Amino acid sequence: PANTLYIADDGRIGISMVPDSTFALDVNGGINSGTVQSEGGFLSADGNAGIAAFRFSSDGNTGMFRPGTDTLGFTTGGVERARLTASGAFVIGTSTPYATTTIWGNTTGKIFEIANSASTTLLSVSGTGFGTTTLSGLTISGSATSTSNVGFDISDGCYAIDGTCLS
């Protein structure tokens, strides 16, 4: 029956229901515990990067939080690592979207990599230099005009076809 508190012999508690043998607490209805409510949904405090709203009992600074209106933030080690914005942009390493997907990496080493196995890199982008990339399986097509260009600007090394360096 509704509005009944059940306490089982083994200490399990049921509110408005007989407690299930799986859980220590079973509730039939909404839950309101200060900032946490369940009324057809789950409501929580906003949290922040240091204390995520949705976090783990043994790791409170790892999880999800709400950094702003209609925005979802992801944190590890108390630092915001990624964000999904109200406009649908997904950003990693920054809180500012510069495009639909923005990856803000270090100034050295790889900041982005696509691989099909642990030993095969298909595409990587380095943080060293401007647009330094290592590519495999890429086809570029386009035409240069007086107002735009498509091509390669090689300042070091060479452009090779079938292993033969062209100059």
PDB file of C-alpha atoms in Angstrom:
ATOM      1  CA  PRO A   1       0.000   0.000   0.000  1.00  0.00           C
ATOM      2  CA  ALA A   2       0.993   3.629  -0.530  1.00  0.00           C
ATOM      3  CA  ASN A   3       2.638   5.647   2.257  1.00  0.00           C
ATOM      4  CA  THR A   4       3.910   2.536   4.043  1.00  0.00           C
ATOM      5  CA  LEU A   5       7.428   1.968   5.358  1.00  0.00           C
ATOM      6  CA  TYR A   6       8.643  -1.624   5.262  1.00  0.00           C
ATOM      7  CA  ILE A   7      11.709  -2.817   7.144  1.00  0.00           C
ATOM      8  CA  ALA A   8      12.691  -6.375   6.329  1.00  0.00           C
ATOM      9  CA  ASP A   9      14.289  -8.716   8.879  1.00  0.00           C
ATOM     10  CA  ASP A  10      17.682  -8.291   7.142  1.00  0.00           C
ATOM     11  CA  GLY A  11      17.503  -4.459   7.360  1.00  0.00           C
ATOM     12  CA  ARG A  12      16.392  -3.734   3.788  1.00  0.00           C
ATOM     13  CA  ILE A  13      13.922  -0.849   3.545  1.00  0.00           C
ATOM     14  CA  GLY A  14      10.961  -0.358   1.235  1.00  0.00           C
ATOM     15  CA  ILE A  15       8.925   2.829   0.933  1.00  0.00           C
ATOM     16  CA  SER A  16       5.429   2.286  -0.481  1.00  0.00           C
ATOM     17  CA  MET A  17       6.550  -1.216  -1.517  1.00  0.00           C
ATOM     18  CA  VAL A  18       7.978  -4.426  -0.088  1.00  0.00           C
ATOM     19  CA  PRO A  19      11.803  -4.176  -0.471  1.00  0.00           C
ATOM     20  CA  ASP A  20      13.409  -6.135  -3.290  1.00  0.00           C
ATOM     21  CA  SER A  21      16.004  -8.679  -2.165  1.00  0.00           C
ATOM     22  CA  THR A  22      18.628  -7.042  -4.443  1.00  0.00           C
ATOM     23  CA  PHE A  23      18.747  -3.534  -2.953  1.00  0.00           C
ATOM     24  CA  ALA A  24      19.124  -2.022   0.511  1.00  0.00           C
ATOM     25  CA  LEU A  25      16.506   0.650  -0.307  1.00  0.00           C
ATOM     26  CA  ASP A  26      13.530   0.451  -2.673  1.00  0.00           C
ATOM     27  CA  VAL A  27      11.168   3.341  -3.293  1.00  0.00           C
ATOM     28  CA  ASN A  28       7.888   3.286  -5.193  1.00  0.00           C
ATOM     29  CA  GLY A  29       7.423   6.971  -6.073  1.00  0.00           C
ATOM     30  CA  GLY A  30       9.524  10.119  -6.249  1.00  0.00           C
ATOM     31  CA  ILE A  31      12.588  10.887  -4.146  1.00  0.00           C
ATOM     32  CA  ASN A  32      13.538  14.343  -2.872  1.00  0.00           C
ATOM     33  CA  SER A  33      16.784  14.653  -0.969  1.00  0.00           C
ATOM     34  CA  GLY A  34      17.741  18.320  -0.905  1.00  0.00           C
ATOM     35  CA  THR A  35      19.181  18.963  -4.362  1.00  0.00           C
ATOM     36  CA  VAL A  36      18.531  15.456  -5.725  1.00  0.00           C
ATOM     37  CA  GLN A  37      14.992  14.715  -6.878  1.00  0.00           C
ATOM     38  CA  SER A  38      13.305  12.007  -8.896  1.00  0.00           C
ATOM     39  CA  GLU A  39       9.936  13.021 -10.310  1.00  0.00           C
ATOM     40  CA  GLY A  40       9.775  11.343 -13.695  1.00  0.00           C
ATOM     41  CA  GLY A  41      13.421  12.353 -14.152  1.00  0.00           C
ATOM     42  CA  PHE A  42      16.550  12.819 -12.102  1.00  0.00           C
ATOM     43  CA  LEU A  43      17.448  16.333 -10.968  1.00  0.00           C
ATOM     44  CA  SER A  44      20.814  17.235  -9.532  1.00  0.00           C
ATOM     45  CA  ALA A  45      22.914  20.213  -8.526  1.00  0.00           C
ATOM     46  CA  ASP A  46      25.059  21.662 -11.343  1.00  0.00           C
ATOM     47  CA  GLY A  47      28.395  20.599  -9.881  1.00  0.00           C
ATOM     48  CA  ASN A  48      31.693  21.777 -11.352  1.00  0.00           C
ATOM     49  CA  ALA A  49      34.953  20.333 -12.678  1.00  0.00           C
ATOM     50  CA  GLY A  50      36.290  19.827  -9.141  1.00  0.00           C
ATOM     51  CA  ILE A  51      33.133  18.216  -7.742  1.00  0.00           C
ATOM     52  CA  ALA A  52      31.131  16.674 -10.581  1.00  0.00           C
ATOM     53  CA  ALA A  53      27.347  16.497 -10.159  1.00  0.00           C
ATOM     54  CA  PHE A  54      27.339  12.919 -11.447  1.00  0.00           C
ATOM     55  CA  ARG A  55      30.422  11.331  -9.932  1.00  0.00           C
ATOM     56  CA  PHE A  56      31.726   8.168  -8.376  1.00  0.00           C
ATOM     57  CA  SER A  57      31.786   7.525  -4.635  1.00  0.00           C
ATOM     58  CA  SER A  58      35.516   6.773  -4.725  1.00  0.00           C
ATOM     59  CA  ASP A  59      36.418   9.530  -7.237  1.00  0.00           C
ATOM     60  CA  GLY A  60      34.386  12.719  -6.748  1.00  0.00           C
ATOM     61  CA  ASN A  61      36.336  14.847  -9.235  1.00  0.00           C
ATOM     62  CA  THR A  62      35.617  12.552 -12.204  1.00  0.00           C
ATOM     63  CA  GLY A  63      32.231  12.629 -13.930  1.00  0.00           C
ATOM     64  CA  MET A  64      29.752  15.051 -15.534  1.00  0.00           C
ATOM     65  CA  PHE A  65      28.631  18.533 -14.548  1.00  0.00           C
ATOM     66  CA  ARG A  66      26.715  21.535 -15.920  1.00  0.00           C
ATOM     67  CA  PRO A  67      29.105  24.424 -16.686  1.00  0.00           C
ATOM     68  CA  GLY A  68      26.356  26.607 -18.194  1.00  0.00           C
ATOM     69  CA  THR A  69      22.858  26.687 -19.636  1.00  0.00           C
ATOM     70  CA  ASP A  70      22.162  23.640 -21.838  1.00  0.00           C
ATOM     71  CA  THR A  71      25.829  22.593 -21.647  1.00  0.00           C
ATOM     72  CA  LEU A  72      27.314  19.321 -20.407  1.00  0.00           C
ATOM     73  CA  GLY A  73      30.884  19.144 -19.115  1.00  0.00           C
ATOM     74  CA  PHE A  74      33.111  16.101 -18.575  1.00  0.00           C
ATOM     75  CA  THR A  75      35.839  16.130 -15.941  1.00  0.00           C
ATOM     76  CA  THR A  76      38.684  13.859 -14.855  1.00  0.00           C
ATOM     77  CA  GLY A  77      41.072  14.643 -12.030  1.00  0.00           C
ATOM     78  CA  GLY A  78      39.123  17.822 -11.261  1.00  0.00           C
ATOM     79  CA  VAL A  79      39.897  19.337 -14.691  1.00  0.00           C
ATOM     80  CA  GLU A  80      37.313  19.894 -17.429  1.00  0.00           C
ATOM     81  CA  ARG A  81      38.410  17.720 -20.366  1.00  0.00           C
ATOM     82  CA  ALA A  82      35.464  17.959 -22.783  1.00  0.00           C
ATOM     83  CA  ARG A  83      32.214  19.861 -23.285  1.00  0.00           C
ATOM     84  CA  LEU A  84      29.028  19.420 -25.321  1.00  0.00           C
ATOM     85  CA  THR A  85      27.519  22.869 -25.930  1.00  0.00           C
ATOM     86  CA  ALA A  86      23.941  24.018 -26.394  1.00  0.00           C
ATOM     87  CA  SER A  87      24.559  24.437 -30.136  1.00  0.00           C
ATOM     88  CA  GLY A  88      25.755  20.826 -30.438  1.00  0.00           C
ATOM     89  CA  ALA A  89      29.472  21.594 -30.661  1.00  0.00           C
ATOM     90  CA  PHE A  90      31.785  19.067 -29.011  1.00  0.00           C
ATOM     91  CA  VAL A  91      35.046  20.466 -27.686  1.00  0.00           C
ATOM     92  CA  ILE A  92      38.015  18.680 -26.147  1.00  0.00           C
ATOM     93  CA  GLY A  93      40.769  20.435 -24.213  1.00  0.00           C
ATOM     94  CA  THR A  94      39.041  23.848 -24.237  1.00  0.00           C
ATOM     95  CA  SER A  95      35.693  25.310 -23.247  1.00  0.00           C
ATOM     96  CA  THR A  96      35.445  27.446 -26.401  1.00  0.00           C
ATOM     97  CA  PRO A  97      34.116  25.902 -29.627  1.00  0.00           C
ATOM     98  CA  TYR A  98      35.866  27.112 -32.782  1.00  0.00           C
ATOM     99  CA  ALA A  99      33.954  24.650 -34.987  1.00  0.00           C
ATOM    100  CA  THR A 100      31.374  21.870 -34.578  1.00  0.00           C
ATOM    101  CA  THR A 101      34.220  19.734 -33.230  1.00  0.00           C
ATOM    102  CA  THR A 102      37.247  21.394 -31.665  1.00  0.00           C
ATOM    103  CA  ILE A 103      40.265  19.539 -30.303  1.00  0.00           C
ATOM    104  CA  TRP A 104      42.698  21.742 -28.425  1.00  0.00           C
ATOM    105  CA  GLY A 105      45.935  19.872 -27.833  1.00  0.00           C
ATOM    106  CA  ASN A 106      49.421  20.425 -26.573  1.00  0.00           C
ATOM    107  CA  THR A 107      51.993  22.355 -28.583  1.00  0.00           C
ATOM    108  CA  THR A 108      54.167  19.257 -29.000  1.00  0.00           C
ATOM    109  CA  GLY A 109      53.408  15.634 -29.805  1.00  0.00           C
ATOM    110  CA  LYS A 110      50.269  14.204 -31.391  1.00  0.00           C
ATOM    111  CA  ILE A 111      46.998  15.963 -30.610  1.00  0.00           C
ATOM    112  CA  PHE A 112      44.780  13.770 -32.805  1.00  0.00           C
ATOM    113  CA  GLU A 113      45.154  10.282 -34.205  1.00  0.00           C
ATOM    114  CA  ILE A 114      43.021   7.811 -36.132  1.00  0.00           C
ATOM    115  CA  ALA A 115      44.286   4.228 -36.103  1.00  0.00           C
ATOM    116  CA  ASN A 116      42.893   0.847 -37.115  1.00  0.00           C
ATOM    117  CA  SER A 117      45.223  -1.096 -34.814  1.00  0.00           C
ATOM    118  CA  ALA A 118      47.777  -0.394 -32.121  1.00  0.00           C
ATOM    119  CA  SER A 119      50.554  -0.302 -34.721  1.00  0.00           C
ATOM    120  CA  THR A 120      48.805   1.275 -37.750  1.00  0.00           C
ATOM    121  CA  THR A 121      48.175   5.029 -37.788  1.00  0.00           C
ATOM    122  CA  LEU A 122      45.884   6.210 -40.593  1.00  0.00           C
ATOM    123  CA  LEU A 123      45.974   9.921 -39.763  1.00  0.00           C
ATOM    124  CA  SER A 124      47.685  11.941 -37.090  1.00  0.00           C
ATOM    125  CA  VAL A 125      47.964  15.648 -36.409  1.00  0.00           C
ATOM    126  CA  SER A 126      50.960  16.988 -34.549  1.00  0.00           C
ATOM    127  CA  GLY A 127      50.961  19.991 -32.249  1.00  0.00           C
ATOM    128  CA  THR A 128      54.364  20.995 -33.605  1.00  0.00           C
ATOM    129  CA  GLY A 129      54.249  23.591 -36.375  1.00  0.00           C
ATOM    130  CA  PHE A 130      51.245  24.695 -38.377  1.00  0.00           C
ATOM    131  CA  GLY A 131      49.105  21.805 -39.616  1.00  0.00           C
ATOM    132  CA  THR A 132      51.906  19.250 -39.466  1.00  0.00           C
ATOM    133  CA  THR A 133      50.293  15.947 -40.404  1.00  0.00           C
ATOM    134  CA  THR A 134      51.165  12.378 -41.143  1.00  0.00           C
ATOM    135  CA  LEU A 135      48.662  10.931 -43.603  1.00  0.00           C
ATOM    136  CA  SER A 136      47.947   7.558 -45.127  1.00  0.00           C
ATOM    137  CA  GLY A 137      45.130   6.696 -47.530  1.00  0.00           C
ATOM    138  CA  LEU A 138      44.199  10.331 -48.231  1.00  0.00           C
ATOM    139  CA  THR A 139      42.969  11.618 -51.571  1.00  0.00           C
ATOM    140  CA  ILE A 140      42.963  15.375 -52.148  1.00  0.00           C
ATOM    141  CA  SER A 141      41.143  16.809 -55.132  1.00  0.00           C
ATOM    142  CA  GLY A 142      40.566  20.398 -56.155  1.00  0.00           C
ATOM    143  CA  SER A 143      41.703  23.162 -58.457  1.00  0.00           C
ATOM    144  CA  ALA A 144      43.799  26.210 -57.708  1.00  0.00           C
ATOM    145  CA  THR A 145      42.341  29.557 -58.751  1.00  0.00           C
ATOM    146  CA  SER A 146      43.522  33.151 -58.486  1.00  0.00           C
ATOM    147  CA  THR A 147      41.738  33.456 -55.116  1.00  0.00           C
ATOM    148  CA  SER A 148      42.372  30.040 -53.555  1.00  0.00           C
ATOM    149  CA  ASN A 149      44.923  27.289 -53.646  1.00  0.00           C
ATOM    150  CA  VAL A 150      44.944  23.534 -53.295  1.00  0.00           C
ATOM    151  CA  GLY A 151      48.256  21.788 -53.044  1.00  0.00           C
ATOM    152  CA  PHE A 152      51.292  21.024 -50.953  1.00  0.00           C
ATOM    153  CA  ASP A 153      53.881  23.435 -49.605  1.00  0.00           C
ATOM    154  CA  ILE A 154      56.879  21.285 -48.725  1.00  0.00           C
ATOM    155  CA  SER A 155      59.577  23.166 -46.829  1.00  0.00           C
ATOM    156  CA  ASP A 156      61.552  20.137 -45.656  1.00  0.00           C
ATOM    157  CA  GLY A 157      61.902  16.680 -47.155  1.00  0.00           C
ATOM    158  CA  CYS A 158      60.215  15.807 -50.413  1.00  0.00           C
ATOM    159  CA  TYR A 159      56.961  14.829 -52.086  1.00  0.00           C
ATOM    160  CA  ALA A 160      57.248  11.192 -53.143  1.00  0.00           C
ATOM    161  CA  ILE A 161      55.263   9.002 -55.510  1.00  0.00           C
ATOM    162  CA  ASP A 162      55.781   5.263 -55.069  1.00  0.00           C
ATOM    163  CA  GLY A 163      58.844   5.987 -52.945  1.00  0.00           C
ATOM    164  CA  THR A 164      60.521   8.261 -55.525  1.00  0.00           C
ATOM    165  CA  CYS A 165      61.197  11.784 -54.303  1.00  0.00           C
ATOM    166  CA  LEU A 166      60.021  14.520 -56.709  1.00  0.00           C
ATOM    167  CA  SER A 167      61.632  17.907 -56.767  1.00  0.00           C
TER     168      SER A 167
END
